[in-house]
XYZ file of C-alpha atoms in Angstrom:
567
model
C 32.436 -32.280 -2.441
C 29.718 -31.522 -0.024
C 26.590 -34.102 0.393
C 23.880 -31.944 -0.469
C 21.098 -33.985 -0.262
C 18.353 -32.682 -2.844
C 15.030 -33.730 -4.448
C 16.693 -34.674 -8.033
C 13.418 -34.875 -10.360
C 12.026 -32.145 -8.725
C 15.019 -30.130 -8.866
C 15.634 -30.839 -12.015
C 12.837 -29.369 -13.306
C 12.083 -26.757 -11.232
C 15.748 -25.123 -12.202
C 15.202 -26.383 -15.946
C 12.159 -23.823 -15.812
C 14.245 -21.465 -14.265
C 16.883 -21.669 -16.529
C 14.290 -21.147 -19.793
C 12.293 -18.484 -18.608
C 12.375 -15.269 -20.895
C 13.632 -11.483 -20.188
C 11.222 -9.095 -19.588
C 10.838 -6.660 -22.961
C 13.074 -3.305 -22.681
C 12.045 0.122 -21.450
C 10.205 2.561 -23.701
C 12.279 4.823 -26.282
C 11.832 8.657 -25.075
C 11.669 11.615 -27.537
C 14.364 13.850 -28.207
C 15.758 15.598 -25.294
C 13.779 13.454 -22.679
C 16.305 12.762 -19.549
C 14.826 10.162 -17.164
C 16.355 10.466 -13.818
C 18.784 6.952 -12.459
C 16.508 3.815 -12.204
C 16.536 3.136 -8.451
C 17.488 0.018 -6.299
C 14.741 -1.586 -4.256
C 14.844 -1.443 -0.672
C 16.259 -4.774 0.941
C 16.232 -5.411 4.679
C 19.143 -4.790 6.580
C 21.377 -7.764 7.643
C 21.691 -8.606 11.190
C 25.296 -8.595 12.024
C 25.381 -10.596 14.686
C 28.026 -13.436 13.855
C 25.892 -16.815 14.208
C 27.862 -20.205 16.018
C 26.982 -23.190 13.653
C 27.985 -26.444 14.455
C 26.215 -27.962 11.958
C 25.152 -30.025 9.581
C 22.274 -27.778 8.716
C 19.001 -29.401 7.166
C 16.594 -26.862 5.367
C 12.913 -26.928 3.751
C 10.860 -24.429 1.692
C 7.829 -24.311 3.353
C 4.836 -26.731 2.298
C 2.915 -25.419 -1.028
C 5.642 -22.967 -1.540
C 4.554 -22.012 -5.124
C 6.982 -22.732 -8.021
C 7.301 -18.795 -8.658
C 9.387 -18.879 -5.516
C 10.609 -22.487 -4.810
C 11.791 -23.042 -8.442
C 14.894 -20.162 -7.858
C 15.064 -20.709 -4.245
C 16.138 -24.155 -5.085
C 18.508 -23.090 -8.116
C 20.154 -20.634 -5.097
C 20.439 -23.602 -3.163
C 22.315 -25.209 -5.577
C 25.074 -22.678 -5.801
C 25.673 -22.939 -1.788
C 28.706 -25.163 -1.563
C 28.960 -24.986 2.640
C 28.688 -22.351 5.249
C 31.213 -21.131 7.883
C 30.552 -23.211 10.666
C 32.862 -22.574 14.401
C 34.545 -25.540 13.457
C 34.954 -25.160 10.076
C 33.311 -25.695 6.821
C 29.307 -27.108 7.904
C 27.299 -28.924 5.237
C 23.961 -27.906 4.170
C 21.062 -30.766 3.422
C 17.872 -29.594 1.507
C 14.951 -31.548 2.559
C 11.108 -32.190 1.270
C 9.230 -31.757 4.171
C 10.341 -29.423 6.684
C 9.010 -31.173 9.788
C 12.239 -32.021 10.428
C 14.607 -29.156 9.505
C 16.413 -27.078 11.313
C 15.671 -23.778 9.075
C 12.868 -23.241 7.168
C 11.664 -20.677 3.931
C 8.687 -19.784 4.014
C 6.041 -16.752 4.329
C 6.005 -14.569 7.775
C 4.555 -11.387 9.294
C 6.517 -8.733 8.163
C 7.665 -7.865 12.066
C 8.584 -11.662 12.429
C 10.581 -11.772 9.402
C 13.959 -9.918 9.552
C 15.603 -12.051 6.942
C 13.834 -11.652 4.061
C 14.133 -12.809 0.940
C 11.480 -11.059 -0.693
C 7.973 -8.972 0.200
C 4.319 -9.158 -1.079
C 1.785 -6.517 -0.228
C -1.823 -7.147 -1.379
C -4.733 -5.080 -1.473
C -8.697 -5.428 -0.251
C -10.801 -4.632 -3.726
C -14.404 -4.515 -4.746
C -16.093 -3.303 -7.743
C -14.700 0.287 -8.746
C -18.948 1.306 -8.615
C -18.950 0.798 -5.177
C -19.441 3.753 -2.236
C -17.717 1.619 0.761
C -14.137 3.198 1.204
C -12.801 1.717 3.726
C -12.911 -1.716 6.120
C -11.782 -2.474 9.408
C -9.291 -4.719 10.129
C -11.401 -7.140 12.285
C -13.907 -7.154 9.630
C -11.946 -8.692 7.653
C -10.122 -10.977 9.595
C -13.873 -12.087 10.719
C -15.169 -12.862 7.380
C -11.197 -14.261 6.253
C -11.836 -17.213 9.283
C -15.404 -17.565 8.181
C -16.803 -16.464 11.223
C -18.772 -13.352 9.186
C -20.809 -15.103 6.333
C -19.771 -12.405 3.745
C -16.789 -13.896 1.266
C -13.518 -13.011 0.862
C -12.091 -13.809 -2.933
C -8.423 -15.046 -3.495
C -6.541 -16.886 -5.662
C -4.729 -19.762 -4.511
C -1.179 -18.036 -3.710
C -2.534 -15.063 -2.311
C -4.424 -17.581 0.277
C -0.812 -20.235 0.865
C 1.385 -16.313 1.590
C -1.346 -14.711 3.283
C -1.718 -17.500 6.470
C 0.708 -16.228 8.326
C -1.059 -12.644 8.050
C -5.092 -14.014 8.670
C -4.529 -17.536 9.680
C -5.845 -20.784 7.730
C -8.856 -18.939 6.559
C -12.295 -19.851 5.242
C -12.065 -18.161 2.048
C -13.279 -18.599 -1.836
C -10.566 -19.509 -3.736
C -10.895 -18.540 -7.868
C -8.891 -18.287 -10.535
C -7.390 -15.260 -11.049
C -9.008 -14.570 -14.300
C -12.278 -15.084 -13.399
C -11.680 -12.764 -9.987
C -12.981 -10.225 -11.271
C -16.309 -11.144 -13.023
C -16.911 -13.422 -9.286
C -16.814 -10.149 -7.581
C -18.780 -8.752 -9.697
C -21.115 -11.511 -9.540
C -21.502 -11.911 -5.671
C -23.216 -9.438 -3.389
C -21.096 -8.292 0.096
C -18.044 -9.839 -1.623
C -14.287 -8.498 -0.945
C -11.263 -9.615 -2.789
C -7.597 -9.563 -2.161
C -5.411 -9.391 -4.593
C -1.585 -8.547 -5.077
C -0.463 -4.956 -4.747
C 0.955 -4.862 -8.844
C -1.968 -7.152 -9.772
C -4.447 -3.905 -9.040
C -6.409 -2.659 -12.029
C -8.698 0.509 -12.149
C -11.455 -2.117 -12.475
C -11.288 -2.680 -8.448
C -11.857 -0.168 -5.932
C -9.000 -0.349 -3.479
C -10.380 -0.002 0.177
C -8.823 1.487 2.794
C -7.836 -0.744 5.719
C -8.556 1.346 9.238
C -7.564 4.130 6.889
C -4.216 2.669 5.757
C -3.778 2.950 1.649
C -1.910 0.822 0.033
C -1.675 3.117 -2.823
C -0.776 6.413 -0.923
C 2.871 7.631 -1.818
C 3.121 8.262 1.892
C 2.239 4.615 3.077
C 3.973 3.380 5.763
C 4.471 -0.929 5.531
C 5.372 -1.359 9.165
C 1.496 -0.550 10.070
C -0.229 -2.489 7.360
C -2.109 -5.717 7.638
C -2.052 -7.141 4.577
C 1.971 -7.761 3.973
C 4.487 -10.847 3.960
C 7.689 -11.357 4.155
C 9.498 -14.771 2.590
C 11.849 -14.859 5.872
C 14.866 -17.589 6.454
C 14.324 -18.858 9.893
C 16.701 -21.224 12.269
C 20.319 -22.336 11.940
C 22.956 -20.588 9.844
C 19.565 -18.219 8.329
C 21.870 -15.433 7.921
C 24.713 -17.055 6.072
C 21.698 -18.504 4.084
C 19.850 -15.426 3.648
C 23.356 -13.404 2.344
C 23.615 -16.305 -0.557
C 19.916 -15.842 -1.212
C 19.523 -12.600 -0.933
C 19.213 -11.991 -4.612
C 17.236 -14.815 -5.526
C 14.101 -13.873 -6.024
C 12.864 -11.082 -8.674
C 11.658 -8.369 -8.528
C 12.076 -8.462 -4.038
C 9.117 -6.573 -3.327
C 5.967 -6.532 -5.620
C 5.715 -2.792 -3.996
C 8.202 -0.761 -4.586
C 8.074 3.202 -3.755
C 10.753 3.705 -6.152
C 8.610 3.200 -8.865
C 5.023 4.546 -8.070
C 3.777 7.875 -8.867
C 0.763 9.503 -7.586
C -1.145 11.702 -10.464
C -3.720 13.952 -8.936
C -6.111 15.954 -11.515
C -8.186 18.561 -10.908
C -11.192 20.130 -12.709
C -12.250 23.407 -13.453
C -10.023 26.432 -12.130
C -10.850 30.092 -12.494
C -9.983 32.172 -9.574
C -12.143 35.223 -10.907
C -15.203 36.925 -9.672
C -16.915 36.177 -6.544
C -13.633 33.753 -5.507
C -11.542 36.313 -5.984
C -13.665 38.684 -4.050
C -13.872 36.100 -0.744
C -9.841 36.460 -1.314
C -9.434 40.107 -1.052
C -12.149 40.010 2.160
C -9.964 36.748 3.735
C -6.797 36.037 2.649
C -4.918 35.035 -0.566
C -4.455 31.432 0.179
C -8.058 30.752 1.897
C -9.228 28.820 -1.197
C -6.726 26.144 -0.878
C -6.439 26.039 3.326
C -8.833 23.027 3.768
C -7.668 20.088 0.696
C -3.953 21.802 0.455
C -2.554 19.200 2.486
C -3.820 16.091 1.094
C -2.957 17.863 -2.966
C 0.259 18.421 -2.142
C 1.124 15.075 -1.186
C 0.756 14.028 -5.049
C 4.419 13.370 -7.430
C 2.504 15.480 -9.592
C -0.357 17.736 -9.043
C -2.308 19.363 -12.378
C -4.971 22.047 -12.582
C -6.771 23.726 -15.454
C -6.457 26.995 -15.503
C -9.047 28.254 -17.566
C -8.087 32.151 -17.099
C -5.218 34.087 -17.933
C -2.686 35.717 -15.423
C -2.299 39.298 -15.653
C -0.646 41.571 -13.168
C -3.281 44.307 -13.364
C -6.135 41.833 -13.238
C -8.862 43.562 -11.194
C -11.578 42.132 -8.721
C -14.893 42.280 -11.189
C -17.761 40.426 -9.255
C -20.527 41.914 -11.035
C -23.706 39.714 -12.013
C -22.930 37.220 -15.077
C -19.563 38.971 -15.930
C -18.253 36.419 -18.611
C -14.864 38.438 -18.755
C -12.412 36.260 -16.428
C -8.578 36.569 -14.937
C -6.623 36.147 -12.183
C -4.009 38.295 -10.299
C -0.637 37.169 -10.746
C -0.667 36.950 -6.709
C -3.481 34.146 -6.806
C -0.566 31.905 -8.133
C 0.118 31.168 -4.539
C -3.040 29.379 -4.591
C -1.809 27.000 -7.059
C 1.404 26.723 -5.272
C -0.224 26.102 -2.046
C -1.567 22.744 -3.432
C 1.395 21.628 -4.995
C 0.624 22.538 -8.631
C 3.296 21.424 -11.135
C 1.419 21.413 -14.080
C -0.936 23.746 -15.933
C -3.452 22.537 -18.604
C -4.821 25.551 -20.901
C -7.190 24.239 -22.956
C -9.942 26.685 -21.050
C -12.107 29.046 -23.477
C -11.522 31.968 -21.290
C -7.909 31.853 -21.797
C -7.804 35.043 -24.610
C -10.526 37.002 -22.589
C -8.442 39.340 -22.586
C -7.244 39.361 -25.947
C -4.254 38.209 -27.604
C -1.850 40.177 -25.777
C -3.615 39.278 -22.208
C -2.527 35.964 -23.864
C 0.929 36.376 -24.375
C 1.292 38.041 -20.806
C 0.108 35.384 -19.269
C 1.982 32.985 -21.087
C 5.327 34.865 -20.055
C 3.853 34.574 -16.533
C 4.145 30.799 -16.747
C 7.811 31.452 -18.657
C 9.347 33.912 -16.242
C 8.220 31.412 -13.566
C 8.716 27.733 -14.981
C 5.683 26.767 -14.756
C 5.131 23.838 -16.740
C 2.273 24.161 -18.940
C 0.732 22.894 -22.045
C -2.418 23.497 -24.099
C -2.328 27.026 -25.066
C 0.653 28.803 -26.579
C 1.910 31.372 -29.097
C 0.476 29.774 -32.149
C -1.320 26.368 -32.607
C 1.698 24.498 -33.013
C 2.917 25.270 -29.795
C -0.618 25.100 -28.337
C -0.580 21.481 -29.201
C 2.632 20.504 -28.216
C 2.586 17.948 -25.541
C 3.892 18.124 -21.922
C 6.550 15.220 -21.510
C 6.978 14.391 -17.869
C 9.075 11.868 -15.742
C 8.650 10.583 -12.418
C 10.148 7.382 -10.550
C 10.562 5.637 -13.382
C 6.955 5.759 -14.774
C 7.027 8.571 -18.368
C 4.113 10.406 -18.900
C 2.824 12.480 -21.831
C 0.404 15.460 -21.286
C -2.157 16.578 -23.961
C -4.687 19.362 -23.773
C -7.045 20.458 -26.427
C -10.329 22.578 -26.457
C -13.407 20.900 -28.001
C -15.847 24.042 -27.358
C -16.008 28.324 -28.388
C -15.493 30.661 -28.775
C -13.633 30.887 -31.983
C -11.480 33.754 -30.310
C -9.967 31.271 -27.824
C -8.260 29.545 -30.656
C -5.038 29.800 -31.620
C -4.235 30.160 -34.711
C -0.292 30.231 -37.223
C 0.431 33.470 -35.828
C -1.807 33.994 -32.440
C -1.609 32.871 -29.093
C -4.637 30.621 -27.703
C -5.751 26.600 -27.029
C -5.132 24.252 -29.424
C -8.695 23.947 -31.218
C -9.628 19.789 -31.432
C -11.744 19.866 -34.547
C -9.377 21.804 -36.491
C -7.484 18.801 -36.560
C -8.771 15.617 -34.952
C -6.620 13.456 -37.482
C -3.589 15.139 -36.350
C -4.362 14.830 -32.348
C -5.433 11.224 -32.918
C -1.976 10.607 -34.842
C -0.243 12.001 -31.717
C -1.756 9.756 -29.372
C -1.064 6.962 -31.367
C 2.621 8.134 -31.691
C 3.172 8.815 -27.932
C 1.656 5.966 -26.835
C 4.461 4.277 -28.336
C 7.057 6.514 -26.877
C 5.948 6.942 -23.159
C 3.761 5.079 -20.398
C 0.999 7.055 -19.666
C -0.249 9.259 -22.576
C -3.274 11.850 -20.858
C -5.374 13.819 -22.648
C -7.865 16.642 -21.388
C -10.421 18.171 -23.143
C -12.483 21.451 -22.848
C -15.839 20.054 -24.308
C -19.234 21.548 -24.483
C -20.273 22.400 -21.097
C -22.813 20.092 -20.048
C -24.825 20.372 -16.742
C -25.971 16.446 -16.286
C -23.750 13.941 -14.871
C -24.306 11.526 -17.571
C -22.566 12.401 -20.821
C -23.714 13.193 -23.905
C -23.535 10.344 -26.410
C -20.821 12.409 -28.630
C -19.009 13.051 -25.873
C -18.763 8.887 -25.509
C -17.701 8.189 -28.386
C -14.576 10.693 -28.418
C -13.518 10.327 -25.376
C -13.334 6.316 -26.346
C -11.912 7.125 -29.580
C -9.056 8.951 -27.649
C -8.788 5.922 -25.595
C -8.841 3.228 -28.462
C -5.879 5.697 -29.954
C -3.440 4.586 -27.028
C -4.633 7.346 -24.078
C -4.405 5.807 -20.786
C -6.441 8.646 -19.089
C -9.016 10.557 -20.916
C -10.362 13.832 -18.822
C -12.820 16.208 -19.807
C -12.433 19.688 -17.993
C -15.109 21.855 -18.952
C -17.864 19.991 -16.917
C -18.999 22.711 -13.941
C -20.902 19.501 -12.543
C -19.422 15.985 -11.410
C -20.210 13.355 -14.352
C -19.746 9.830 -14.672
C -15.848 7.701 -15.056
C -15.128 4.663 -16.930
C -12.630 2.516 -15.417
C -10.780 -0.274 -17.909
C -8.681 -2.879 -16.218
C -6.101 -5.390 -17.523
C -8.067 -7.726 -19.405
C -9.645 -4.742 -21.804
C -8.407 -3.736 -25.073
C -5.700 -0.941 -24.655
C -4.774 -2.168 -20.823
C -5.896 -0.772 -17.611
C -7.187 3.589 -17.915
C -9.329 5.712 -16.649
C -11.968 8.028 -19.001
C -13.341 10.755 -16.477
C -15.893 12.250 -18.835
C -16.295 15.895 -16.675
C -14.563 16.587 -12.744
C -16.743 19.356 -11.723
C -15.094 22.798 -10.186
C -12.640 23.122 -8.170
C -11.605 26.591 -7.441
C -15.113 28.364 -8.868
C -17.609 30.641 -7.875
C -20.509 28.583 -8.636
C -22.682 28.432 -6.017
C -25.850 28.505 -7.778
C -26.637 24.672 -7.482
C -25.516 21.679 -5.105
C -24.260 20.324 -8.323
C -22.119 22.961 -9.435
C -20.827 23.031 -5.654
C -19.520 19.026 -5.651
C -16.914 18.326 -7.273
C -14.253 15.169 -7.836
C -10.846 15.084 -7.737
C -8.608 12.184 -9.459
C -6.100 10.611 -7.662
C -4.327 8.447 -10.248
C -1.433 5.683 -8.838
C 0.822 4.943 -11.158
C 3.089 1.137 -10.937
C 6.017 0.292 -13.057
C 4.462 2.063 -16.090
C 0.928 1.285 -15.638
C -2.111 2.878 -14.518
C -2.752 0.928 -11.424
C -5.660 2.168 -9.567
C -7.866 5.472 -9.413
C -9.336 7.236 -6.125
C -12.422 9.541 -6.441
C -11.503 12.165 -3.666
C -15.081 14.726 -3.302
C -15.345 18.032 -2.368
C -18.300 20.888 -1.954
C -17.495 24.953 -2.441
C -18.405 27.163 0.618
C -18.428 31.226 0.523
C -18.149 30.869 -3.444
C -14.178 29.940 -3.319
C -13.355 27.157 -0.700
C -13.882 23.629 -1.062
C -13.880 21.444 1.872
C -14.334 17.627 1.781
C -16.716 15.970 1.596
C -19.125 14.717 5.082
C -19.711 10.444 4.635
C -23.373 11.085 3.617
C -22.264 13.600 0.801
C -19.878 11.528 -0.598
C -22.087 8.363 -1.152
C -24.354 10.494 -2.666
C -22.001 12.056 -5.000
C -20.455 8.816 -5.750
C -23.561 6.976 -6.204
C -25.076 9.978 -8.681
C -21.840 9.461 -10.677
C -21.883 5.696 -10.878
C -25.847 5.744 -11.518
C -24.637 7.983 -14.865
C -21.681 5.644 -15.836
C -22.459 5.127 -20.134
C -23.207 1.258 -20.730
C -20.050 -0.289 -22.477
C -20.392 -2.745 -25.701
């Protein structure tokens, strides 16, 4: 029997809470036919190979203020260690309470100086989601984290023990976690740092030097803000192979299970956009914010218009009669579109049977769309989507005229919201039970103000209250105010984005109608975790381009300024 010399009170309890703590609840039941693709395995750092010469006996400590969430299993792990190879046989292993003395140590490193890890933490730099700032520089922060920039820095107690090795000892406000929010809230030129999965869309996650934590294409081995729990000193890699699976889940960041949503507002590639086509070239709507679209898991537009194959340039002076050429598809595709919503009222423009053509269109192309269909039934069908783990549920109704846009039993068209607002509000309620992320669009009355009407409010919360996790209205040609909820708010953490603006439209008539906002939804573990507010302004009636810096304060501050007071 090996003399493993151990804390026993503390031990004791710390693996008696181990030992009693509960499994998490089960994933989601999917409808009928839904196939989610293979859960996949976190990443876990490679071993190093190289065989190690102990001579032993080994003496360990966890690291001083190692929080219970890690030392409680690290200590169970320990436990279950009965010796390691040693290159004169079998070396004994001696857990100590300080680790002044030790010869290996657990506790929190640099990701670069910490090969064998046991787990990884990523946290993110957040203010108030009504805030214009995007980004800060590293130094910045690391000024006002030492205190040598009066301006505070927020954290909880963990996040400040696992983020010294990062920022150093740090002269920072420490605050309970729930009352980090309302603090930030509460004090001017404050920035708080919180836990990548701990995100809601109540913060506004800045950019670091223009590193995003929540981009689908982030890369850890540049970003500040990220720990590794690393095994250091004698026998570490023995140790690290028994502890490898110790501690759950190993990185609070996981790629595996994030999905980027991006939403767009209103499409119609008609009129004086299709005209700057046919003088350009057929992709020159989409050649400046391609790029950055593309890079989404799942990319949506709403197509207001049908496609016909015959559809013919008609830029004349307030022509109301809209389509697109089948070819302008390559637009979509150029962006990444995946998904269609067709809740537009120009979608029967031309007629039923420019209807059903363009509904084939989508068909003979798989092109995933929802919102308009055959008859109303099919029209108001949802969209059931999987990516990375996260399930998603795609509604689209229109809450605006013409009657003709309608479908009806027998006729193709959008599903019309007041013919049955019972029945749509059932659906929420019954998908939110079945998938993640139920989103709903709607075609409302066109409104040109970036506040929204007081109707509009209270349906889009309605939706919400139902079990929709991100409310959108389409129809708005301007930008108008969004409505973050976080964690702590009934229904969980959503996004209402009461009107987006245009994106590929001629309107050039107004700087209003010529900004417009693009959501950039991530998605964690089944959650909404954070929304970006990406801005753009039309040129030559059919390109948009980003945004310059003052442009987008302005555009962001207009939409804030019109965010609805909440009860």
């Amino acid at each position: 029997m090996r003399p493993l010399r151990l804390l026993s009170a503390l031990l004791f309890a710390l693996v008696f809470a181990a030992a009693c703590a509960q499994p998490q609840p089960g994933a989601p039941i999917l409808p009928a036919g839904y196939f989610p693709t293979p859960t996949q395995t976190p990443p876990q750092p490679t071993p190093i190979p190289t065989p190690e010469a102990i001579r032993g006996p080994i003496t360990l400590a966890l690291a001083e203020n190692l929080s219970e969430e890690y030392a409680t299993p690290l200590l169970g792990g320990l436990m279950q260690i009965e010796s390691l190879a040693g290159v004169d046989g079998d070396v004994t292993l001696e857990v100590l309470d300080r680790p002044t003395h030790a010869t290996t140590r657990i506790g929190w490193r640099t990701l670069p100086s910490a090969p064998r890890r046991l787990a990884e933490r990523y946290f993110a730099a957040v203010v108030p989601f009504a805030t214009v700032t995007d980004d800060i520089a590293l130094e910045t922060l690391q000024m006002r984290w030492l205190g040598l920039d009066p301006r505070p820095i927020l954290v909880t107690a963990d996040t400040a023990q696992q983020l010294r090795p990062a920022m150093g000892a740090g002269q920072v406000q420490v605050v309970e976690r729930a009352l980090l929010l309302p603090t930030l809230q509460g004090t001017p030129d404050a920035i708080a740092i919180l836990p990548f999965d701990l995100v809601d869309p109540s913060y506004k996650v800045l950019t670091i030097d223009g590193r995003n934590v929540l981009s689908n294409e982030f890369d850890p081995a540049t970003y500040p803000l990220a720990v590794g729990l690393a095994v250091e000193g004698e026998g570490a890699g023995q140790i690290h192979a028994r502890l490898q699976d110790t501690i759950t889940p190993y990185t609070n960041r996981d790629p595996a299970k994030l999905t980027t949503l991006i939403m767009t507002g209103v499409t119609a590639i008609s009129r004086g956009t299709a005209a700057a086509i046919e003088r350009t070239h057929l992709t020159y709507p989409a050649d400046v914010i391609s790029a950055t679209l593309r890079a989404g898991d799942i990319v949506h537009v709403s197509n207001e218009v049908p496609f016909l194959d015959d559809c013919a340039v008609n830029n004349t002076l307030n022509n109301l009669v809209l389509c697109s050429h089948t070819d302008y598809w390559e637009i979509l595709e150029a962006i990444g579109t995946n998904i269609v919503g067709l809740s537009g009222n120009h979608v029967n423009d031309f007629g039923r049977e420019g209807a059903r053509r363009s509904l084939q269109f989508y068909a003979d192309n798989e092109i995933a769309h929802y919102g308009s269909g055959l008859t109303v039934e099919e029209a108001c069908t949802p969209l059931f989507w999987e990516h990375n783990g996260n399930t998603f549920a795609f509604v689209a109704v229109i809450a605006f005229g013409p009657e003709t846009a309608w479908a009806t039993a027998d006729q193709p068209g959008a599903c019309h919201f007041y013919d049955r607002v019972d029945e749509i509000h059932a659906l929420v309620e019954e998908l939110a039970e079945q998938v993640d992320i139920v989103a709903i669009e709607l075609q409302y009355y066109e409104h040109y103000d970036a506040r929204p009407t007081p109707q509009q409010v209270a349906e889009f919360r309605e939706l919400r209250a139902r079990g929709a996790k991100i409310v959108t209205g389409v129809q708005s040609h301007v930008p108008q105010a969004w409505e973050p909820y976080g964690a702590t708010d009934p229904g969980g953490p959503g996004m209402i984005l009461y009107g987006l603006g245009n994106l590929f439209f001629d309107q050039m008539w107004s700087w209003e109608t010529r900004t417009n906002l693009i959501a950039r939804h991530t998605i964690y573990q089944g959650r909404v975790l954070n929304t970006e507010i990406l801005t753009t302004v039309l040129e030559d009636f059919a390109q948009p381009r980003w945004t310059d810096a003052e442009e987008r304060a302005a555009l962001l501050q207009r939409i804030f300024n019109a965010m609805p007071a909440r009860p």
